[in-house]
Coordinates of C-alpha atoms and ligand atoms in Angstrom, one line a residue:
M1 CA 158.0 -7.1 -94.7
I2 CA 157.8 -7.7 -90.9
P3 CA 159.3 -11.2 -90.1
R4 CA 156.8 -13.4 -88.3
Y5 CA 159.4 -14.5 -85.7
L6 CA 162.2 -12.8 -83.9
I7 CA 164.8 -15.5 -84.5
S8 CA 165.4 -18.6 -86.7
F9 CA 164.5 -21.9 -85.1
N10 CA 163.3 -25.4 -85.9
T11 CA 161.1 -27.1 -83.2
D12 CA 162.3 -30.5 -84.4
T13 CA 165.8 -29.8 -82.9
L14 CA 164.7 -28.2 -79.7
P15 CA 163.9 -29.6 -76.3
S16 CA 160.3 -29.3 -75.4
V17 CA 158.0 -29.2 -72.3
E18 CA 154.2 -29.9 -72.3
C19 CA 151.7 -28.5 -70.0
D20 CA 148.0 -27.6 -70.0
V21 CA 148.4 -23.8 -69.9
L22 CA 151.4 -21.6 -70.4
V23 CA 151.3 -18.3 -68.5
A24 CA 153.9 -15.7 -69.4
G25 CA 154.6 -13.1 -66.7
S26 CA 154.8 -12.9 -62.9
G27 CA 153.0 -9.7 -61.9
V28 CA 149.6 -9.7 -60.3
A29 CA 148.0 -10.9 -63.6
G30 CA 150.4 -13.8 -64.2
L31 CA 150.5 -15.0 -60.6
S32 CA 146.8 -14.9 -60.0
T33 CA 145.9 -16.5 -63.4
A34 CA 148.4 -19.4 -62.6
L35 CA 146.9 -19.9 -59.1
W36 CA 143.4 -20.1 -60.4
L37 CA 144.3 -22.4 -63.2
S38 CA 146.3 -24.7 -61.0
R39 CA 143.1 -25.7 -59.2
F40 CA 142.2 -27.8 -62.2
C41 CA 145.3 -28.1 -64.5
R42 CA 149.0 -28.1 -64.9
V43 CA 150.6 -24.8 -65.5
V44 CA 154.0 -23.5 -66.6
L45 CA 154.6 -20.0 -65.5
A46 CA 157.5 -18.4 -67.5
T47 CA 159.0 -15.1 -66.4
K48 CA 161.8 -13.3 -68.2
S49 CA 163.7 -12.3 -65.1
G50 CA 163.3 -13.5 -61.5
L51 CA 159.9 -14.0 -59.9
Q52 CA 160.7 -10.9 -57.8
V53 CA 160.8 -8.5 -60.8
S54 CA 157.6 -7.0 -62.0
T55 CA 155.7 -3.7 -62.3
T56 CA 153.2 -4.9 -59.7
R57 CA 156.0 -5.0 -57.2
V58 CA 156.6 -1.3 -57.4
A59 CA 152.9 -0.3 -57.5
Q60 CA 152.4 1.9 -54.5
G61 CA 148.9 3.3 -54.5
G62 CA 146.6 0.3 -54.3
I63 CA 143.6 -1.4 -55.6
A64 CA 140.4 0.5 -56.3
A65 CA 137.3 -1.4 -55.2
V66 CA 134.0 -0.6 -53.7
M67 CA 134.5 -1.9 -50.2
D68 CA 132.6 0.7 -48.2
E69 CA 128.9 0.7 -47.7
H70 CA 128.8 4.5 -48.4
D71 CA 130.5 4.0 -51.8
S72 CA 128.7 2.6 -54.8
K73 CA 129.5 0.5 -57.9
E74 CA 127.7 3.1 -60.1
S75 CA 130.2 5.8 -58.8
H76 CA 133.2 3.6 -59.5
V77 CA 131.9 2.8 -63.0
E78 CA 131.2 6.5 -63.6
D79 CA 134.7 7.6 -62.5
T80 CA 136.3 4.9 -64.7
L81 CA 134.3 6.0 -67.8
V82 CA 135.0 9.7 -67.2
A83 CA 138.8 9.0 -66.9
G84 CA 138.6 6.8 -70.1
A85 CA 137.4 9.8 -72.1
G86 CA 134.7 8.1 -74.1
L87 CA 136.6 5.0 -75.1
C88 CA 135.9 2.6 -72.3
D89 CA 133.9 -0.5 -73.0
P90 CA 131.0 0.1 -70.5
E91 CA 130.2 -3.6 -70.2
A92 CA 133.8 -4.6 -69.4
T93 CA 134.0 -1.7 -67.0
A94 CA 130.9 -2.9 -65.2
V95 CA 132.4 -6.4 -64.9
L96 CA 135.6 -4.9 -63.5
V97 CA 133.8 -2.9 -60.8
D98 CA 131.3 -5.6 -60.0
E99 CA 133.7 -8.4 -59.4
G100 CA 136.5 -6.3 -57.9
P101 CA 135.4 -6.4 -54.3
D102 CA 135.2 -10.3 -54.2
R103 CA 138.8 -10.5 -55.6
V104 CA 140.0 -8.1 -52.9
R105 CA 138.3 -10.2 -50.2
E106 CA 140.0 -13.3 -51.6
L107 CA 143.4 -11.6 -51.3
L108 CA 142.6 -10.9 -47.7
E109 CA 141.0 -14.2 -46.7
E110 CA 142.7 -16.8 -48.9
Y111 CA 146.1 -15.2 -49.5
H112 CA 146.3 -13.3 -46.2
A113 CA 147.4 -10.1 -47.8
D114 CA 148.0 -7.6 -45.0
F115 CA 146.1 -4.5 -46.1
D116 CA 146.0 -1.5 -43.9
T117 CA 143.1 -1.3 -41.5
T118 CA 141.9 0.6 -38.5
D119 CA 139.9 -1.3 -35.9
G120 CA 139.4 -4.1 -38.3
T121 CA 138.0 -1.9 -41.1
L122 CA 140.0 -1.4 -44.4
D123 CA 141.6 2.0 -44.7
L124 CA 140.6 3.5 -48.0
A125 CA 142.5 6.2 -49.8
R126 CA 141.5 8.7 -52.5
E127 CA 143.4 9.1 -55.7
G128 CA 143.1 11.1 -58.9
G129 CA 139.8 10.8 -60.8
H130 CA 138.0 9.0 -58.0
S131 CA 135.0 10.8 -56.5
R132 CA 135.3 8.8 -53.2
A133 CA 138.0 7.2 -51.1
R134 CA 138.1 3.6 -52.4
V135 CA 141.7 2.6 -52.8
V136 CA 142.8 -0.4 -50.6
H137 CA 146.5 -0.2 -49.7
A138 CA 149.1 -2.0 -47.8
K139 CA 152.0 -0.9 -45.6
G140 CA 151.1 2.6 -46.6
D141 CA 152.6 2.8 -50.0
A142 CA 153.7 -0.7 -50.7
T143 CA 150.5 -2.3 -52.0
G144 CA 152.0 -4.0 -55.1
L145 CA 154.8 -5.6 -53.0
E146 CA 152.2 -7.0 -50.5
V147 CA 150.0 -8.4 -53.3
E148 CA 153.1 -10.0 -55.0
N149 CA 154.3 -11.5 -51.7
A150 CA 150.9 -12.9 -50.8
L151 CA 150.4 -14.5 -54.3
G152 CA 154.0 -15.5 -54.5
R153 CA 153.9 -17.4 -51.2
A154 CA 150.9 -19.4 -52.5
L155 CA 152.6 -20.1 -55.8
L156 CA 155.6 -21.5 -54.1
R157 CA 153.4 -24.0 -52.2
D158 CA 151.6 -24.9 -55.4
Q159 CA 152.8 -28.2 -56.9
R160 CA 150.8 -27.8 -60.1
V161 CA 152.6 -24.6 -61.2
H162 CA 156.0 -25.1 -62.6
V163 CA 157.9 -21.8 -62.5
M164 CA 160.6 -21.1 -65.1
E165 CA 162.6 -18.0 -64.2
H166 CA 164.8 -16.2 -66.7
A167 CA 162.7 -17.7 -69.4
F168 CA 162.1 -15.1 -72.1
V169 CA 159.0 -15.9 -74.3
V170 CA 160.3 -15.2 -77.8
D171 CA 157.2 -15.9 -80.0
L172 CA 153.9 -17.7 -79.9
L173 CA 153.5 -20.9 -81.9
L174 CA 150.3 -21.4 -83.8
A175 CA 149.0 -24.5 -85.6
D176 CA 145.9 -24.2 -87.8
G177 CA 145.3 -20.7 -86.5
T178 CA 145.3 -21.9 -82.8
C179 CA 147.9 -20.9 -80.3
R180 CA 149.7 -24.1 -79.2
G181 CA 152.3 -22.6 -76.9
A182 CA 155.5 -20.6 -77.4
L183 CA 159.2 -20.6 -78.2
L184 CA 161.2 -19.6 -75.2
A185 CA 164.8 -18.6 -74.6
D186 CA 166.3 -20.0 -71.4
R187 CA 168.6 -17.1 -70.4
E188 CA 170.7 -19.0 -67.9
N189 CA 171.6 -21.8 -70.3
S190 CA 171.5 -19.7 -73.5
T191 CA 169.2 -22.3 -75.2
L192 CA 165.9 -22.3 -76.9
L193 CA 163.0 -24.6 -76.0
T194 CA 159.4 -25.0 -76.9
V195 CA 156.5 -25.1 -74.4
W196 CA 153.5 -26.8 -75.9
S197 CA 150.2 -26.1 -74.3
R198 CA 146.4 -26.1 -74.9
A199 CA 146.0 -22.5 -73.8
T200 CA 148.5 -19.6 -73.4
V201 CA 148.0 -16.6 -71.3
L202 CA 150.1 -13.5 -71.9
A203 CA 150.5 -11.6 -68.7
S204 CA 153.8 -10.0 -69.5
G205 CA 153.1 -6.3 -68.5
G206 CA 153.6 -3.1 -70.4
M207 CA 156.2 -1.2 -72.5
G208 CA 157.3 1.7 -70.4
E209 CA 161.0 1.0 -71.4
V210 CA 160.1 2.3 -74.9
Y211 CA 160.4 5.8 -73.3
L212 CA 163.5 7.3 -71.9
V213 CA 161.8 8.2 -68.7
T214 CA 159.5 5.6 -67.1
T215 CA 158.3 4.4 -63.7
N216 CA 158.4 0.8 -65.0
P217 CA 161.2 -1.6 -64.4
P218 CA 163.5 -2.2 -67.4
V219 CA 161.8 -5.5 -68.2
C220 CA 158.8 -3.7 -69.6
T221 CA 159.7 -3.8 -73.2
G222 CA 156.3 -4.5 -74.8
D223 CA 157.2 -8.2 -75.5
G224 CA 153.5 -9.4 -75.0
P225 CA 151.7 -7.1 -77.4
A226 CA 154.6 -7.3 -80.0
M227 CA 154.6 -11.1 -80.1
A228 CA 150.8 -11.3 -80.2
F229 CA 150.8 -8.8 -83.1
R230 CA 153.4 -10.9 -85.0
A231 CA 151.2 -13.9 -84.5
G232 CA 148.2 -12.0 -86.0
A233 CA 146.3 -10.8 -83.0
R234 CA 144.6 -7.4 -83.0
V235 CA 146.3 -4.7 -80.9
S236 CA 144.4 -1.6 -80.1
D237 CA 144.5 1.8 -78.3
V238 CA 148.3 1.8 -78.1
E239 CA 148.5 5.5 -78.7
F240 CA 147.1 6.0 -75.2
V241 CA 150.3 5.8 -73.2
Q242 CA 149.7 7.1 -69.7
F243 CA 152.3 9.3 -68.1
H244 CA 152.3 9.4 -64.4
P245 CA 152.4 13.1 -63.3
T246 CA 154.7 12.6 -60.3
A247 CA 157.9 10.7 -60.7
L248 CA 160.8 11.8 -58.5
H249 CA 162.9 14.2 -60.7
I250 CA 166.6 13.5 -60.1
P251 CA 168.6 13.8 -63.3
E252 CA 170.2 10.6 -64.5
E253 CA 168.4 8.5 -61.9
P254 CA 165.8 5.9 -62.7
K255 CA 162.3 7.4 -62.2
F256 CA 160.9 6.6 -58.8
L257 CA 157.1 6.8 -58.4
I258 CA 155.6 9.3 -56.0
S259 CA 152.2 7.8 -55.5
E260 CA 149.1 9.7 -56.4
A261 CA 147.8 8.8 -53.0
I262 CA 150.1 11.5 -51.6
R263 CA 147.9 14.0 -53.4
G264 CA 144.9 12.2 -52.0
E265 CA 146.3 13.0 -48.5
G266 CA 146.6 16.7 -49.5
A267 CA 149.9 17.2 -51.2
L268 CA 150.0 20.2 -53.5
L269 CA 151.4 20.4 -56.9
V270 CA 153.3 23.7 -57.2
D271 CA 155.8 25.6 -59.3
V272 CA 159.2 26.9 -58.2
E273 CA 157.4 30.0 -56.7
G274 CA 155.1 27.8 -54.7
Q275 CA 152.0 28.6 -56.8
R276 CA 149.5 25.8 -57.1
V277 CA 149.3 24.7 -60.8
M278 CA 146.0 22.8 -60.7
E279 CA 143.9 25.3 -58.9
G280 CA 141.1 26.5 -61.3
V281 CA 142.1 24.0 -64.0
H282 CA 139.8 21.2 -62.9
P283 CA 137.2 20.9 -60.1
L284 CA 139.2 18.1 -58.5
A285 CA 142.4 20.2 -58.7
E286 CA 145.4 18.0 -57.8
L287 CA 143.1 15.0 -57.9
A288 CA 142.0 15.5 -61.5
P289 CA 142.5 12.5 -63.8
R290 CA 146.1 11.9 -64.7
D291 CA 146.0 13.0 -68.3
I292 CA 144.7 16.4 -67.2
V293 CA 147.3 16.9 -64.5
V294 CA 150.1 15.9 -66.9
A295 CA 148.8 18.2 -69.7
R296 CA 148.8 21.1 -67.2
M297 CA 152.3 20.3 -66.0
V298 CA 153.6 20.2 -69.5
E299 CA 152.0 23.6 -70.1
V300 CA 153.5 25.2 -67.0
M301 CA 156.9 23.6 -67.5
R302 CA 157.0 24.9 -71.1
E303 CA 155.9 28.4 -70.0
Q304 CA 158.4 28.6 -67.2
Q305 CA 161.1 26.8 -69.2
V306 CA 161.8 24.3 -66.4
N307 CA 161.9 20.5 -66.5
H308 CA 160.1 19.8 -63.2
L309 CA 157.6 21.0 -60.7
Y310 CA 157.2 20.2 -57.0
L311 CA 155.0 18.3 -54.7
D312 CA 154.6 20.0 -51.3
V313 CA 153.5 18.1 -48.2
R314 CA 155.1 20.4 -45.6
H315 CA 151.7 21.7 -44.4
L316 CA 150.7 18.1 -43.5
D317 CA 151.3 16.3 -40.2
P318 CA 154.9 15.0 -40.6
E319 CA 154.3 11.9 -38.4
R320 CA 151.3 10.9 -40.6
I321 CA 153.3 11.4 -43.8
R322 CA 156.1 9.2 -42.5
R323 CA 153.6 6.5 -41.4
R324 CA 151.4 6.6 -44.5
F325 CA 154.2 6.8 -47.1
P326 CA 157.2 5.0 -45.6
T327 CA 158.6 3.8 -48.9
I328 CA 158.4 7.2 -50.5
F329 CA 159.8 8.9 -47.3
E330 CA 162.8 6.5 -47.1
H331 CA 163.6 6.7 -50.8
C332 CA 163.5 10.4 -50.9
L333 CA 165.6 10.6 -47.7
E334 CA 168.2 8.5 -49.3
A335 CA 168.2 10.9 -52.2
G336 CA 168.8 13.7 -49.8
I337 CA 165.2 15.0 -49.6
N338 CA 163.4 15.0 -46.3
I339 CA 159.8 15.4 -47.7
T340 CA 158.4 16.7 -44.4
R341 CA 160.7 19.7 -44.6
Q342 CA 161.6 20.0 -48.3
R343 CA 159.5 20.0 -51.5
I344 CA 159.7 17.0 -53.8
P345 CA 160.9 17.7 -57.3
V346 CA 158.6 15.8 -59.7
S347 CA 158.1 15.4 -63.5
P348 CA 155.9 13.1 -65.6
A349 CA 157.2 9.6 -66.7
A350 CA 155.7 6.9 -68.9
H351 CA 153.7 4.7 -66.7
Y352 CA 151.0 2.6 -68.3
M353 CA 149.9 1.3 -71.6
S354 CA 146.1 1.8 -71.7
G355 CA 145.8 -0.3 -74.9
G356 CA 147.2 -3.7 -75.8
V357 CA 146.1 -7.1 -77.1
V358 CA 142.3 -6.9 -77.7
T359 CA 140.3 -9.3 -75.6
D360 CA 136.7 -10.1 -74.8
Q361 CA 135.3 -10.1 -71.3
W362 CA 136.8 -13.5 -70.7
G363 CA 140.3 -12.4 -71.6
Q364 CA 140.2 -14.2 -75.0
S365 CA 142.2 -12.6 -77.9
D366 CA 141.2 -13.0 -81.6
I367 CA 143.5 -16.1 -81.7
P368 CA 141.9 -19.2 -80.4
G369 CA 143.8 -20.5 -77.4
L370 CA 145.5 -17.2 -76.7
Y371 CA 144.4 -15.0 -73.7
A372 CA 145.8 -11.8 -72.4
C373 CA 145.6 -10.4 -68.8
G374 CA 146.7 -7.2 -67.1
E375 CA 148.6 -4.4 -68.8
V376 CA 149.3 -6.4 -71.9
A377 CA 145.6 -6.7 -72.6
C378 CA 143.1 -4.2 -74.0
T379 CA 139.9 -5.4 -72.2
G380 CA 138.3 -2.0 -72.8
V381 CA 138.2 -1.0 -69.2
H382 CA 140.8 1.8 -69.5
G383 CA 139.6 3.5 -72.7
A384 CA 141.9 6.5 -73.5
N385 CA 143.2 6.9 -70.0
R386 CA 143.3 4.4 -67.1
L387 CA 141.8 5.5 -63.8
A388 CA 144.2 5.3 -60.8
S389 CA 144.5 2.0 -59.1
N390 CA 142.3 0.2 -61.6
S391 CA 145.3 -1.8 -62.9
L392 CA 145.9 -4.3 -60.1
L393 CA 142.2 -4.7 -60.0
E394 CA 142.0 -5.5 -63.7
G395 CA 144.7 -8.1 -63.3
L396 CA 142.8 -9.8 -60.4
V397 CA 139.4 -9.7 -62.0
F398 CA 140.3 -10.9 -65.5
A399 CA 142.7 -13.6 -64.2
R400 CA 139.7 -15.2 -62.5
R401 CA 137.6 -14.9 -65.7
I402 CA 140.3 -16.4 -67.9
A403 CA 140.7 -19.4 -65.6
S404 CA 137.0 -19.9 -65.6
H405 CA 136.8 -19.7 -69.4
V406 CA 139.8 -22.1 -69.8
E407 CA 138.1 -24.5 -67.3
D408 CA 134.9 -24.6 -69.5
T409 CA 136.6 -24.8 -72.8
L410 CA 140.0 -26.6 -72.5
P411 CA 140.1 -29.4 -75.0
G412 CA 139.7 -32.7 -73.2
S413 CA 142.6 -34.6 -74.8
P414 CA 146.0 -34.2 -73.1
T415 CA 148.6 -31.8 -74.5
T416 CA 150.7 -33.3 -77.3
P417 CA 153.7 -31.7 -79.0
G418 CA 152.6 -29.4 -81.9
P419 CA 153.5 -30.0 -85.5
P420 CA 157.1 -29.2 -86.6
L421 CA 157.6 -25.5 -87.1
S422 CA 160.6 -23.7 -88.3
F423 CA 161.8 -20.3 -89.5
S424 CA 165.0 -19.1 -91.0
R425 CA 166.3 -16.0 -92.9
R426 CA 169.6 -14.4 -93.8
S427 CA 170.5 -11.9 -91.1
V428 CA 171.5 -8.3 -92.1
E429 CA 174.4 -6.6 -90.4
P430 CA 173.2 -4.1 -87.9
R431 CA 173.7 -0.5 -89.0
V432 CA 173.7 1.0 -85.5
A433 CA 175.1 -0.8 -82.4
E434 CA 172.3 -2.4 -80.4
E435 CA 172.8 -0.3 -77.2
L436 CA 173.1 3.0 -79.0
L437 CA 169.9 2.2 -81.0
R438 CA 168.0 1.4 -77.8
G439 CA 169.0 4.7 -76.3
N440 CA 168.2 6.6 -79.5
L441 CA 164.8 4.9 -79.8
R442 CA 163.8 5.8 -76.2
E443 CA 164.9 9.4 -76.7
V444 CA 163.0 9.8 -79.9
M445 CA 159.9 8.3 -78.4
L446 CA 160.0 10.6 -75.4
D447 CA 160.7 13.7 -77.5
N448 CA 158.3 13.0 -80.4
V449 CA 155.7 10.5 -79.2
G450 CA 155.5 11.5 -75.6
M451 CA 153.0 13.6 -73.5
V452 CA 152.3 16.1 -76.2
R453 CA 152.6 15.2 -79.9
S454 CA 152.2 17.0 -83.3
E455 CA 152.2 16.0 -86.9
R456 CA 155.7 17.3 -87.2
S457 CA 157.1 15.4 -84.1
L458 CA 155.3 12.2 -85.1
K459 CA 156.6 12.4 -88.7
E460 CA 160.1 12.8 -87.3
A461 CA 159.6 9.7 -85.2
R462 CA 158.2 7.9 -88.2
D463 CA 161.3 8.8 -90.3
F464 CA 163.6 7.7 -87.5
L465 CA 161.8 4.3 -87.3
A466 CA 161.9 3.9 -91.1
E467 CA 165.6 4.6 -91.2
N468 CA 166.2 1.8 -88.7
A469 CA 163.8 -0.8 -90.1
D470 CA 166.7 -3.1 -91.0
L471 CA 166.8 -3.9 -87.3
L472 CA 163.9 -6.3 -87.9
D473 CA 166.1 -8.4 -90.2
T474 CA 169.0 -8.5 -87.9
E475 CA 169.3 -11.8 -86.1
Y476 CA 170.0 -10.8 -82.5
L477 CA 170.6 -14.0 -80.5
D478 CA 170.7 -12.2 -77.1
V479 CA 167.5 -11.3 -75.2
D480 CA 168.4 -7.6 -75.2
G481 CA 168.4 -7.6 -78.9
M482 CA 165.1 -9.4 -79.1
E483 CA 163.6 -6.9 -76.6
L484 CA 164.9 -4.1 -78.8
K485 CA 162.9 -5.5 -81.7
N486 CA 159.8 -5.7 -79.6
M487 CA 160.4 -2.1 -78.4
Y488 CA 160.8 -1.0 -82.0
M489 CA 157.6 -2.8 -83.1
M490 CA 155.6 -1.2 -80.3
S491 CA 157.2 2.2 -81.1
C492 CA 156.0 1.8 -84.7
L493 CA 152.5 1.0 -83.7
I494 CA 152.3 3.8 -81.1
A495 CA 153.7 6.4 -83.4
S496 CA 151.5 5.5 -86.4
S497 CA 148.3 5.3 -84.3
A498 CA 149.2 8.7 -82.7
L499 CA 149.8 10.2 -86.1
M500 CA 146.5 8.9 -87.4
R501 CA 144.4 10.1 -84.4
E502 CA 143.9 13.8 -85.3
E503 CA 142.4 14.9 -82.0
S504 CA 143.3 15.1 -78.3
R505 CA 141.7 12.6 -76.0
G506 CA 142.7 11.0 -72.7
C507 CA 146.5 10.4 -72.7
H508 CA 146.8 11.3 -76.4
R509 CA 147.5 15.0 -76.7
R510 CA 148.1 16.7 -80.1
R511 CA 149.4 20.3 -80.1
D512 CA 147.9 20.6 -83.7
F513 CA 144.5 19.1 -82.8
P514 CA 143.9 20.3 -79.2
E515 CA 140.2 19.4 -79.2
T516 CA 138.4 16.1 -78.7
D517 CA 136.7 15.2 -82.0
E518 CA 133.6 13.1 -80.9
W519 CA 132.2 13.0 -84.4
N520 CA 135.2 11.4 -86.1
W521 CA 137.3 9.9 -83.4
R522 CA 135.1 8.2 -80.8
R523 CA 136.8 5.2 -82.3
H524 CA 139.5 2.7 -81.6
I525 CA 142.5 2.2 -83.9
D526 CA 143.2 -1.5 -84.4
S527 CA 146.4 -2.8 -85.9
R528 CA 147.0 -6.3 -87.1
M529 CA 149.7 -8.1 -89.1
A530 CA 148.7 -9.8 -92.2
E531 CA 151.3 -11.4 -94.5
G532 CA 154.1 -9.3 -93.1
R533 CA 152.3 -6.0 -93.4
V534 CA 150.5 -3.8 -90.8
E535 CA 146.8 -3.6 -91.4
V536 CA 145.1 -0.7 -89.7
S537 CA 141.4 -0.1 -89.2
T538 CA 139.2 1.9 -86.9
R539 CA 136.2 0.7 -84.9
P540 CA 133.5 2.9 -83.3
Q541 CA 133.0 2.8 -79.6
P542 CA 129.2 2.7 -79.1
S543 CA 128.2 5.0 -76.3
R544 CA 125.9 3.6 -73.6
P545 CA 124.8 5.8 -70.7
P546 CA 125.9 4.1 -67.4
W547 CA 122.3 3.7 -66.2
E548 CA 121.7 1.3 -69.1
L549 CA 124.5 -1.0 -68.1
K550 CA 123.8 -4.6 -67.3
V551 CA 126.5 -6.5 -65.6
P552 CA 127.0 -9.6 -67.7
A553 CA 126.2 -12.9 -66.0
S554 CA 129.2 -14.1 -64.0
R555 CA 130.5 -17.6 -64.5
E556 CA 131.2 -17.9 -60.8
E557 CA 129.5 -20.7 -58.9
Ligands
SIN601 C1 150.2 5.5 -57.8 O1 150.3 5.0 -56.7 O2 150.1 6.7 -58.0 C2 150.1 4.6 -59.0 C3 148.9 3.8 -59.0 C4 148.4 3.5 -60.3 O3 149.2 3.6 -61.3 O4 147.2 3.2 -60.5

């Protein structure tokens, strides 16, 4: 039995706050949803750490959008569908691509984001899987930071958004099947409280921390999809965990991203002998979609019995490299590597959850009143593998859509406290100490449910997870313990979906099923919790050729 809630509580005894909409998360999705919503309602934005901590902040590459008259939306749609390996929702993809350019213009004009330009024209970079240069960037390789700063400045001026920092959203609260807000843990005062709302938006990011090596900050523990799952929402495509090919490989150090844009500028991916590893593997060579680059890297590293390869930029203009990639240049220099003179050691690291909480094109989950935006959501635009720089874009586009839907549908009556809700159980003693278990879990996930999987490795992971199932009945009162339960829950869903999918597609690679099985597996795996048990089903992805796509009517005025 999976408990419905992470901890025992009784809303009757807890302090409470009321607002129109609760937004959980402070990356691009959370900030921009809150800013759109605040134009017509009162918002509480809760973030588990400080406002300054998010995956958006460390995003380097940029925002993919058709901003150049020589580019076309058809081409961006096509590249996204190809990267998604047959599992993108074509309509949602068309929405993403169609509305993206307006969202980028708003960042420039309304929020004064300082994107890189030459003579007043946006500089556009090329990244893996894109057939054109279409990635807008800022300060060379600090795009996420610029977007966060621009939206963050606006948020701090906004009187209608109440920001709660260090507020961990523990669980969603439902009444009559509708989401009515959430239970929060105030980390600074070590207290619980309830936030009652008429709509709730999960924008809490991904789950990279589930893996021992990740480009994500440690806050990415899968809280959003895990709590939505416990509340009964459908979670899908979670087996498609994207590994970024090039994280700086320095043993024992957190993984620092080396942007794909560096390969767009001509960096070569080579082995220890200096041989290019992508040549002849894919027509786009180093710029092949990420899943293909990672699969090739794993193959070469296995053959050569090494744990990293190299990026080489020494043939490129050193001045341009320093100017175009100042963050990467400085970070590597601090680590003792002058990238204009030395090769950069790189290895893949968990980077992005392509699946998540299933939503429609307006960001609505299956639970009335619950929306999901950004990495936590499965809008269908990423399919089995996200195209580079489509993630900031997704956050911006669907934030606008969610706000527009909430504006049209928010119940007219003011928010009132929900009905009394409570939960209690007898806690079991933990078998394994919390920190040790977190480390073991991350290691097992990397070794067995990582870039290349097999029935054997997945069954080993399943056994490990089963042995530690008592963790779900342990009452951890600290946030680290609650995060561990979320990581555990996501690990169970990822491992079981990966075991079920007997094929290789996108970011899901099976050594024992190396081919893509269009006949049986052009399908999504959906998981949902019903009466404490996981219910799993599959759903076919209808294929539509891109030329048949109609962009759904926009709600914008
Ligand atoms: C990168 O800069 O390589 C990361 C961008 C992304 O994940 O889309």
